[in-house]
Coordinates of C-alpha atoms and ligand atoms in Angstrom, one line a residue:
X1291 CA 105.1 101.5 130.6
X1292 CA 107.8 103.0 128.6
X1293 CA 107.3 105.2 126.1
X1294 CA 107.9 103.9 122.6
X1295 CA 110.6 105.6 120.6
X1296 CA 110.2 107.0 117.3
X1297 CA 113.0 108.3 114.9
X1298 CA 111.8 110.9 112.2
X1299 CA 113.3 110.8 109.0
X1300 CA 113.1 114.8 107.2
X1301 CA 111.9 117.7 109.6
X1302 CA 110.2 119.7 106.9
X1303 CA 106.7 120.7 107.2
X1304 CA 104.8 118.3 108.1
X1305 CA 107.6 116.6 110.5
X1306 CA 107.8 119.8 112.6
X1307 CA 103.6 119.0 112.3
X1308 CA 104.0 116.2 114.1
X1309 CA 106.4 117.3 116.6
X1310 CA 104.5 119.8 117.9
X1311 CA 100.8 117.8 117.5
X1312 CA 102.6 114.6 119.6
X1313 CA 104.1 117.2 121.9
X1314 CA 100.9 119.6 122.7
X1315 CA 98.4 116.0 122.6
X1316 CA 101.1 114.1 124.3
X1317 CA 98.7 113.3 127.5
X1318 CA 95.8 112.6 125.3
X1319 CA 97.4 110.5 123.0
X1320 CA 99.2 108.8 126.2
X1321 CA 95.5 107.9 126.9
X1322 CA 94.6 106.4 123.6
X1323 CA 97.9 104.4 122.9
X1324 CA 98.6 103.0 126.6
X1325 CA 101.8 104.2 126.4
X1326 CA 103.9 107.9 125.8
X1327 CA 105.2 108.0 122.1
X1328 CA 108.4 110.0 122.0
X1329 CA 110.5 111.2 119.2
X1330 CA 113.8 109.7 120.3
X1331 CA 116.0 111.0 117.1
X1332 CA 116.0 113.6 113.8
X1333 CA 117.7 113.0 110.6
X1334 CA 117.5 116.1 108.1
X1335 CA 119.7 117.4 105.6
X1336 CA 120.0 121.0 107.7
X1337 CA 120.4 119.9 110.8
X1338 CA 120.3 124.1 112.1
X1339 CA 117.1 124.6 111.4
X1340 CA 115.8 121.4 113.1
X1341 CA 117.7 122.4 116.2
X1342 CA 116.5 125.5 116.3
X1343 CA 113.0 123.9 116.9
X1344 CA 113.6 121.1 118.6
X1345 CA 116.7 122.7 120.8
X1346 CA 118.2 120.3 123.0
X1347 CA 115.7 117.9 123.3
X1348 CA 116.1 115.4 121.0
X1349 CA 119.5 114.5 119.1
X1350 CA 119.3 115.7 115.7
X1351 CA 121.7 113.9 112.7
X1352 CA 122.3 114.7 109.1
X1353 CA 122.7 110.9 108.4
X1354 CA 119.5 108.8 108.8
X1355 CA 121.2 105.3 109.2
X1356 CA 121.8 106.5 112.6
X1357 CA 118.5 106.6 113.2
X1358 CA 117.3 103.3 111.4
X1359 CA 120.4 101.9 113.5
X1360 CA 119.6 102.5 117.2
X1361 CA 118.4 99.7 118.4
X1362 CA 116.1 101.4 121.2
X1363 CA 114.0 102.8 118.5
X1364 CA 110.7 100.7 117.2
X1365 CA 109.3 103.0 114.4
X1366 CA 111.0 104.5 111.9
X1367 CA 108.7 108.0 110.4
X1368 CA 109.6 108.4 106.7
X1369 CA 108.7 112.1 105.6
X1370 CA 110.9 112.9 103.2
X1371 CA 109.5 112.1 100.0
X1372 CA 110.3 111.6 96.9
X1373 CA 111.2 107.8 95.3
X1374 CA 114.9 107.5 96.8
X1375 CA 116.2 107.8 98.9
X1376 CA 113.0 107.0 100.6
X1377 CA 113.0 103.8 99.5
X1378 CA 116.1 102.6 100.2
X1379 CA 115.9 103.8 103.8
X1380 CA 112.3 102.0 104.5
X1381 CA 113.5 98.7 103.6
X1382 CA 116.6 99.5 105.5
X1383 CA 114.0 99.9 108.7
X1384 CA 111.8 97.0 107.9
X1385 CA 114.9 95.0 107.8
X1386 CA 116.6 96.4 111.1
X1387 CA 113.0 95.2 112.4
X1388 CA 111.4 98.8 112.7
X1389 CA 107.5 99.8 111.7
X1390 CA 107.3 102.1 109.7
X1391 CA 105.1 105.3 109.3
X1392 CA 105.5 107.4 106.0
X1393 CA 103.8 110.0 104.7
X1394 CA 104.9 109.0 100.9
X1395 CA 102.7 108.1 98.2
X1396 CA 105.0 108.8 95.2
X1397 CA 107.4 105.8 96.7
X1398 CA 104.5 103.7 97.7
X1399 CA 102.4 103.9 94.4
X1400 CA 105.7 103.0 92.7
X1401 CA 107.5 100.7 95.2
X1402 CA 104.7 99.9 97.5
X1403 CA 104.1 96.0 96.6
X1404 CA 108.1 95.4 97.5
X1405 CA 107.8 97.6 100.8
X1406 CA 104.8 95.9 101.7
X1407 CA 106.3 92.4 101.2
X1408 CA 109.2 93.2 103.0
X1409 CA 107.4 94.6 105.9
X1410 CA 105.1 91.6 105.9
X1411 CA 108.1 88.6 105.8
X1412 CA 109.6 90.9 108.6
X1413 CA 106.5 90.6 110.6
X1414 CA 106.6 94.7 111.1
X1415 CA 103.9 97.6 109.9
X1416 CA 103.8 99.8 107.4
X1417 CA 101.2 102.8 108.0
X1418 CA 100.8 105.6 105.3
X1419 CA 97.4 107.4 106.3
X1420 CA 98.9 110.7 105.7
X1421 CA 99.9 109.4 102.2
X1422 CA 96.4 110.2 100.7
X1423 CA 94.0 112.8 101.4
X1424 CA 96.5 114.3 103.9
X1425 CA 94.2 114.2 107.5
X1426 CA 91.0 112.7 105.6
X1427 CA 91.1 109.1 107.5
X1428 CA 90.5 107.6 104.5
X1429 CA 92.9 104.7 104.6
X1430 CA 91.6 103.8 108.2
X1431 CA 87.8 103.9 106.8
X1432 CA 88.1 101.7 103.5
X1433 CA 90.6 99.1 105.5
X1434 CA 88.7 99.0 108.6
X1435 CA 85.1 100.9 108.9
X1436 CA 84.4 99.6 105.4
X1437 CA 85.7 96.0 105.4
X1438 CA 82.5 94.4 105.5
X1439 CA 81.4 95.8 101.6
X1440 CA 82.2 94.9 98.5
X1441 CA 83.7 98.7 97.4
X1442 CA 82.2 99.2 94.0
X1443 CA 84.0 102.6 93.2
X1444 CA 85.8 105.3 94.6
X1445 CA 85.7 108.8 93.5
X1446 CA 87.9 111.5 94.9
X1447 CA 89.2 115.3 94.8
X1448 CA 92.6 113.9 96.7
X1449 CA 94.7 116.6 94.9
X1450 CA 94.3 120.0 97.0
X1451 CA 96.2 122.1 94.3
X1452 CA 94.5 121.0 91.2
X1453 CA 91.4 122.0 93.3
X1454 CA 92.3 125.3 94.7
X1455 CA 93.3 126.2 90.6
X1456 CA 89.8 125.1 89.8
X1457 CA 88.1 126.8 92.1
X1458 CA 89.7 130.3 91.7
X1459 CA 89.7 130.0 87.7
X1460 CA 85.6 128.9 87.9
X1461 CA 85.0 132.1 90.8
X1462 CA 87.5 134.6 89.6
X1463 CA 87.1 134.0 85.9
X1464 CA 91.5 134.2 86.2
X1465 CA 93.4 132.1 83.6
X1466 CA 95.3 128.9 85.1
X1467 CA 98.8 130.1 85.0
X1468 CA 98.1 132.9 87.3
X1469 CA 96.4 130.8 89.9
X1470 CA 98.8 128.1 89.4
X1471 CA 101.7 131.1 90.7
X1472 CA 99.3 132.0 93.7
X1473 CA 98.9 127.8 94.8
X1474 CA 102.9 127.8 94.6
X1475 CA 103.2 131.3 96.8
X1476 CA 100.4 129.6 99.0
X1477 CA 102.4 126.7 100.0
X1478 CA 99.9 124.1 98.6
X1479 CA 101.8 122.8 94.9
X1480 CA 104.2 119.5 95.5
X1481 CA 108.0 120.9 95.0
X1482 CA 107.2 120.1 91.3
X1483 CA 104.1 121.4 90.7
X1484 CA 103.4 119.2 87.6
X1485 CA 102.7 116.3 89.6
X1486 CA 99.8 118.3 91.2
X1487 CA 98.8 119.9 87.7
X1488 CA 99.3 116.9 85.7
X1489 CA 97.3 114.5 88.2
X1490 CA 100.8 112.5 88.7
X1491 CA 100.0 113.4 92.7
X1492 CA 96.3 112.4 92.5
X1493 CA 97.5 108.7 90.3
X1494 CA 100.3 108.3 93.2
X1495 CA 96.6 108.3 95.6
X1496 CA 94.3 106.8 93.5
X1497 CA 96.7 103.5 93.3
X1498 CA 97.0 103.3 96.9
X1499 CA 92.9 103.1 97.4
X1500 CA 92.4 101.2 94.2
X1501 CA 94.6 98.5 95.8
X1502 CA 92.8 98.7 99.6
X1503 CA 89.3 98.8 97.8
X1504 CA 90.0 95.7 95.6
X1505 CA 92.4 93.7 96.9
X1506 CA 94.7 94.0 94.0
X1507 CA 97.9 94.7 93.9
X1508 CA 99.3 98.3 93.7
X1509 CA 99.2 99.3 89.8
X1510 CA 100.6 102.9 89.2
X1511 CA 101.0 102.1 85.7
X1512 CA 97.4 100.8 84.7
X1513 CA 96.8 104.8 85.9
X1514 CA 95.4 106.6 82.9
X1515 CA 96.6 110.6 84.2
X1516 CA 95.0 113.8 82.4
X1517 CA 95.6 116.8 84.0
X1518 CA 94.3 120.6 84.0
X1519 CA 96.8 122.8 82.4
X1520 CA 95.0 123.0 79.0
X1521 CA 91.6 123.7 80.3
X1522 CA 90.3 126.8 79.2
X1523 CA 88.2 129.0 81.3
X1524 CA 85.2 128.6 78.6
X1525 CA 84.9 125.0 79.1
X1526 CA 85.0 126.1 82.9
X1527 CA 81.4 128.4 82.1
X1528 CA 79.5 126.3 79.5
X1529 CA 79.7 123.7 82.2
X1530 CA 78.4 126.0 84.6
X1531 CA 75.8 126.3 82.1
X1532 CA 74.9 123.2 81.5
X1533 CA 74.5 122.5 85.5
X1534 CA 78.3 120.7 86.2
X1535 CA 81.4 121.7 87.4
X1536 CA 84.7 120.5 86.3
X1537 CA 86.7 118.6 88.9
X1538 CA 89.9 116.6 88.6
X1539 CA 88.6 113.5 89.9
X1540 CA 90.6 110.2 90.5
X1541 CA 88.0 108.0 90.0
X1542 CA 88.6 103.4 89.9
X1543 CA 85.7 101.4 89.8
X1544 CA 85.4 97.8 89.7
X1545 CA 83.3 96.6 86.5
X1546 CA 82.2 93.4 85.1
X1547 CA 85.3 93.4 82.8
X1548 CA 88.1 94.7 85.1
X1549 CA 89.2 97.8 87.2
X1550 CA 89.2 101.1 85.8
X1551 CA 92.1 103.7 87.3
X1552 CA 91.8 106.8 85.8
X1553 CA 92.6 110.7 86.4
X1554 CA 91.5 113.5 84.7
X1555 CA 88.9 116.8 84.5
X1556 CA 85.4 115.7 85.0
X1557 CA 81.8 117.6 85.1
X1558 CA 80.1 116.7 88.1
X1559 CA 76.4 117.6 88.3
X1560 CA 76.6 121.0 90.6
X1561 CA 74.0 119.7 92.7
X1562 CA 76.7 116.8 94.2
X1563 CA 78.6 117.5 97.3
X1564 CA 81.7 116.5 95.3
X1565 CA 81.1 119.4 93.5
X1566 CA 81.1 122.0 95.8
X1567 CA 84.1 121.2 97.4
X1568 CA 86.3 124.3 97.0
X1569 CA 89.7 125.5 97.3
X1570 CA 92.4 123.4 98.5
X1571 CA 89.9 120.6 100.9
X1572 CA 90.1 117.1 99.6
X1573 CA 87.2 114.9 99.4
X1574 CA 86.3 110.9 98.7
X1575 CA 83.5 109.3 97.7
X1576 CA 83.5 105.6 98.3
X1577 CA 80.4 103.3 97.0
X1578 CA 80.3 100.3 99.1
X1579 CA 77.5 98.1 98.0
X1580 CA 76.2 97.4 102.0
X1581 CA 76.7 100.7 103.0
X1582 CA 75.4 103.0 100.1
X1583 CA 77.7 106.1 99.1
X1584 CA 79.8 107.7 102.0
X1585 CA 81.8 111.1 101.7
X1586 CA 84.8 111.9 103.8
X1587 CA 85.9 115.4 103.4
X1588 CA 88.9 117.5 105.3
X1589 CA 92.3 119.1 104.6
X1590 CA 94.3 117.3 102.5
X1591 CA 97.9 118.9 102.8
X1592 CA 99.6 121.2 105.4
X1593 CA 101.4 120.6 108.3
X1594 CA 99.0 119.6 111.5
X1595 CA 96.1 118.0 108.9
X1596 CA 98.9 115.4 107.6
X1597 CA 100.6 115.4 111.3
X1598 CA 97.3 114.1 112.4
X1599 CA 96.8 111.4 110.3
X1600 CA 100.8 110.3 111.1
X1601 CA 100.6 110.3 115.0
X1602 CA 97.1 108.1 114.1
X1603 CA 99.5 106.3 112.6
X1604 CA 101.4 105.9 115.6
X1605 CA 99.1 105.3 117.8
X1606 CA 97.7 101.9 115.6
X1607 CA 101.4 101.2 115.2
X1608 CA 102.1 101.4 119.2
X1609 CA 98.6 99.6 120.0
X1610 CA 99.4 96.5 118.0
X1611 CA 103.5 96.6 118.2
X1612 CA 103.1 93.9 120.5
X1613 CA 100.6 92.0 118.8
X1614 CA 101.4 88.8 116.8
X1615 CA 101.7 89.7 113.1
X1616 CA 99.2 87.4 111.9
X1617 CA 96.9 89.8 113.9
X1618 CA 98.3 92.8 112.6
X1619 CA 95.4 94.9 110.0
X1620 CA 97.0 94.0 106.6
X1621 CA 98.4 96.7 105.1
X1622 CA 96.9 96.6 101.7
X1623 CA 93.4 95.8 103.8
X1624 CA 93.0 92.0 102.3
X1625 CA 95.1 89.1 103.5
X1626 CA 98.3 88.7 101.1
X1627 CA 97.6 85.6 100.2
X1628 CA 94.0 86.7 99.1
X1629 CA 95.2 89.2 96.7
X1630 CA 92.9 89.0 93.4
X1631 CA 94.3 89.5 90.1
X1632 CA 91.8 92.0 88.3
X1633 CA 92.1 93.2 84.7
X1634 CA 93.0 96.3 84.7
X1635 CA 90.8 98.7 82.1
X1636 CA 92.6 100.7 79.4
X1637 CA 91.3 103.7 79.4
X1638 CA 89.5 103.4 75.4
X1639 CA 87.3 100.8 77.4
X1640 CA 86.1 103.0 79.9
X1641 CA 82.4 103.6 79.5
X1642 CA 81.2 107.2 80.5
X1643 CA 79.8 110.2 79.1
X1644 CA 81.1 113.5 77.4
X1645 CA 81.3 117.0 77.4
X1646 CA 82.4 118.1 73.6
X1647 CA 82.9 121.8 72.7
X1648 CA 83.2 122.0 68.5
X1649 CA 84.1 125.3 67.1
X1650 CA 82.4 125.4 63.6
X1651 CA 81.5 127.4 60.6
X1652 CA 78.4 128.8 61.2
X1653 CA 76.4 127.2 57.9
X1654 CA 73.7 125.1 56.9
X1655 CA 74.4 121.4 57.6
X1656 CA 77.2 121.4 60.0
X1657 CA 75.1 120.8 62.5
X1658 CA 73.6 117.4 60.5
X1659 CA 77.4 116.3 59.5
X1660 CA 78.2 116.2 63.2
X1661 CA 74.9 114.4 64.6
X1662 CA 75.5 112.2 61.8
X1663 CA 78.8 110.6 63.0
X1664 CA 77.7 110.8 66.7
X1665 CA 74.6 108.2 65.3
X1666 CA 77.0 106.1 63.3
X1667 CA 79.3 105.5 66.5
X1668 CA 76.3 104.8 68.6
X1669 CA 76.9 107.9 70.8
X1670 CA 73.6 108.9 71.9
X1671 CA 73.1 113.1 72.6
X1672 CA 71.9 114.3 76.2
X1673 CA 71.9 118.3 75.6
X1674 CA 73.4 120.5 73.0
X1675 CA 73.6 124.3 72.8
X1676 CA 75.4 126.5 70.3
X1677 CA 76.9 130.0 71.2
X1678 CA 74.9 133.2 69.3
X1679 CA 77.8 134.0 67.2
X1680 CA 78.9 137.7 67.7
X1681 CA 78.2 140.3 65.2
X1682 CA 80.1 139.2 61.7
X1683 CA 81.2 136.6 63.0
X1684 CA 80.9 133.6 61.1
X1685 CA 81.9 130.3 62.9
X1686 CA 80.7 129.4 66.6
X1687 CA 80.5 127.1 69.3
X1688 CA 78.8 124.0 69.3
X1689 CA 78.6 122.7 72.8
X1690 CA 77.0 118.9 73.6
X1691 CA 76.7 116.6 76.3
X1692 CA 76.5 112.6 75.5
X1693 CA 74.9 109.6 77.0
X1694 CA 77.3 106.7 78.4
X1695 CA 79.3 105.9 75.3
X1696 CA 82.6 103.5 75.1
X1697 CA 85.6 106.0 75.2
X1698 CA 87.1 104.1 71.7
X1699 CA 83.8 104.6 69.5
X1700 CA 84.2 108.3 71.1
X1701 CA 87.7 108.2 69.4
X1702 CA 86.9 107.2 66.2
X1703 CA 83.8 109.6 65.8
X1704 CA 86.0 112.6 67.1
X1705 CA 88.4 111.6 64.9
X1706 CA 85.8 111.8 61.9
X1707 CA 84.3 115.2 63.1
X1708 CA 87.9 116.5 63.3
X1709 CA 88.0 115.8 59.4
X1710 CA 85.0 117.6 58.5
X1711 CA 86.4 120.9 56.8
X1712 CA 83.7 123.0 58.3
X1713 CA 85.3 121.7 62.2
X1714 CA 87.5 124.4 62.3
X1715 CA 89.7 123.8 65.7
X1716 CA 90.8 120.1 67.3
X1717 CA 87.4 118.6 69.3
X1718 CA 87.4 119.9 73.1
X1719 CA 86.1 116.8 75.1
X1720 CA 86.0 116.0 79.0
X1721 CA 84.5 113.1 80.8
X1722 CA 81.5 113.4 82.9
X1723 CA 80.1 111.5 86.2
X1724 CA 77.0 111.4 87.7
X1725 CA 78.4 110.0 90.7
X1726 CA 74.9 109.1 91.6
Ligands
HSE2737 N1 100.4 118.7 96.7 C1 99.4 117.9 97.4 C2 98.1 118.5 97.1 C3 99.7 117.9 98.8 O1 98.0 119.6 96.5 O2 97.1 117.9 97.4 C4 99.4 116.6 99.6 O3 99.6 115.4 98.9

């Protein structure tokens, strides 16, 4: 049979990835799809450097709409990122009748319900496994190895820089902003690094499984984002202490009131797999209620790790092109016209518990004042430990860890601890899991 042709859209890292992964597999992946998948045009902006890879071979063009425009060509690969003009040029594809494969979780978290109904009136695919987790088949396992559960919540490191930052601050006992210059050097931060640092990259994700686990529509703005650039290292150790590590987790979990969606620093008990997952590696935990808790864990960034998960991509794209679409997988996992319409959670109703660090004159009664409040708001104490003060000094640290406690009444007691004139500094409090 002939091959199928492909048209790549950006040749940057992880396009050249899957150049040379469809070129050095080609017979293997021959065997798996039925039929040869061959990369039949380039568009990039620098059209030298792509040439200077792909020489001869394949025509390369600064202009992509003459690659969405060949009429030999069934899938359209969109890896150039960013909101436009990716967008543009996807729904261009999907209505020029193309599949598409895109590695782009900014434009789908923002755009994804519009793509997605385009694609589905045109009767064509839309495949983005390399959109989360990079080469963690994570997409693949919630839509199809998982479809028989009822996915109760997902919690996930899907953000390889936040990680790597983590990890080197908690082992190297180094500030953030000179780990945050050493992820940039290192290849790993997002052209902005503030979408990694803020959690913007890990919301983009977290949206994108929210609305495969759920059946919901894709919400990036029900996303509550915290990110890690004002952690300090000492939060960092007392956890350590205390037996948790701080993680930026996205975390969305169906609850009896809606769906929570929600990035931000978390202590994980040290003792979880979740935990230990160091450097830049990505890692999901999905709790499906047949199946129990299931981890997938892998490189979630760089060039062959996303490459993979593309030419997957292609390979479920080539397998089913000639398929009816009513038989295609749907690409948000549930049946379009079975979409649910969830609450989604603000984040003062999320129920969890806390990590507080108070710094405090060190006198008689502060102690009571504090414990006082925390009764009044029904917030119920787990552990507390205060720093020896060093010698003269005379305030300290008062370090605690809650119960499960609703984030507003956490407000309003913070709030009336802040007041307290013997809380000398602004309440430091993260969110803890037990991920159990
Ligand atoms: N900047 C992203 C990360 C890369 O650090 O995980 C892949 O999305």
């Amino acid at each position: 049979m002939q091959s199928i042709k492909i048209g790549l859209l950006g040749f940057g890292t992880v396009g050249r990835g899957a150049y040379n992964v469809l070129r050095r597999n080609q017979q293997e992946i021959t065997r798996r799809a039925g039929r040869g998948i061959e990369v039949a045009a380039i568009a990039v902006r620098s059209a030298e450097r792509a040439r200077a890879t792909v020489g001869d071979e394949v025509p390369v063009v600064t202009d992509p709409s003459q690659v969405i425009s060949r009429d030999d060509i069934d899938i359209v690969v969109e890896l150039i990122g960013g909101y436009e003009p990716a967008r543009t040029l996807v729904l261009e594809a999907i209505n020029r009748g193309k599949h598409v494969v895109t590695a782009n979780k900014a434009m789908l978290a923002k755009h994804g319900n519009e793509i997605f109904e385009a694609a589905r009136a045109r009767g064509v695919m839309v495949a983005f496994e390399a959109a989360v987790a990079g080469g963690i088949p994570i997409i693949k396992a919630l839509r199809e190895g998982l479809t028989a559960n009822r996915i109760e919540w997902i919690a996930g490191i899907i953000n390889g820089t936040s990680n790597f930052i983590l990890s080197e601050m908690r082992a190297r006992g180094l500030p953030f902003a000179a780990v945050l210059a050493e992820a940039q050097r290192l290849g790993y931060a997002e052209a902005d690094p503030t979408f990694d640092i803020e959690g913007i990259d890990a919301a983009h994700k977290l949206a994108l499984l929210s609305a495969i686990a759920f059946g919901v529509p894709i919400n990036i703005d029900a996303a509550y984002t915290e990110g890690i650039a004002k952690l300090a290292a000492e939060d960092i150790r007392y956890a350590e202490q205390l037996g948790y590590r701080i993680k930026l987790l996205g975390i969305t979990k169906r609850t009896a009131t809606g769906i929570e969606l929600r990035v931000h620093p978390t202590l994980v008990p040290i003792q979880r797999l979740l935990a230990n997952v160091e450097g830049a590696m990505n890692a999901v935990l999905v709790k499906g209620d047949a199946v129990g808790v299931t981890l997938y864990y892998g490189k979630g960034a760089g060039a062959e790790p996303t490459a993979s998960a593309v030419v997957a991509d292609l390979v479920d794209v080539t397998r089913m092109h000639t398929a009816d679409p009513e038989n295609h997988v749907p690409h948000l996992a549930f049946q379009p016209d079975h979409m649910a319409e969830l609450p989604w959670l603000p984040i003062d109703q999320t129920v969890t518990s806390y990590y507080f660090r108070m710094r405090v004159a060190d006198q008689p009664g502060v102690l009571a004042d504090i414990t006082r409040i925390l009764a009044d708001g029904h917030i119920s104490i787990d552990a507390l430990f205060q720093r020896e003060p060093s010698e003269g000094e005379n305030q300290t640290d008062i370090i605690m860890l809650t119960h499960d406690a609703v984030e507003r009444d956490v407000d309003a007691a913070v709030r009336r601890i802040e007041q307290l004139p013997t809380v000398l500094a602004p309440v430091i409090r993260i969110r803890e899991e037990e991920l159990g």
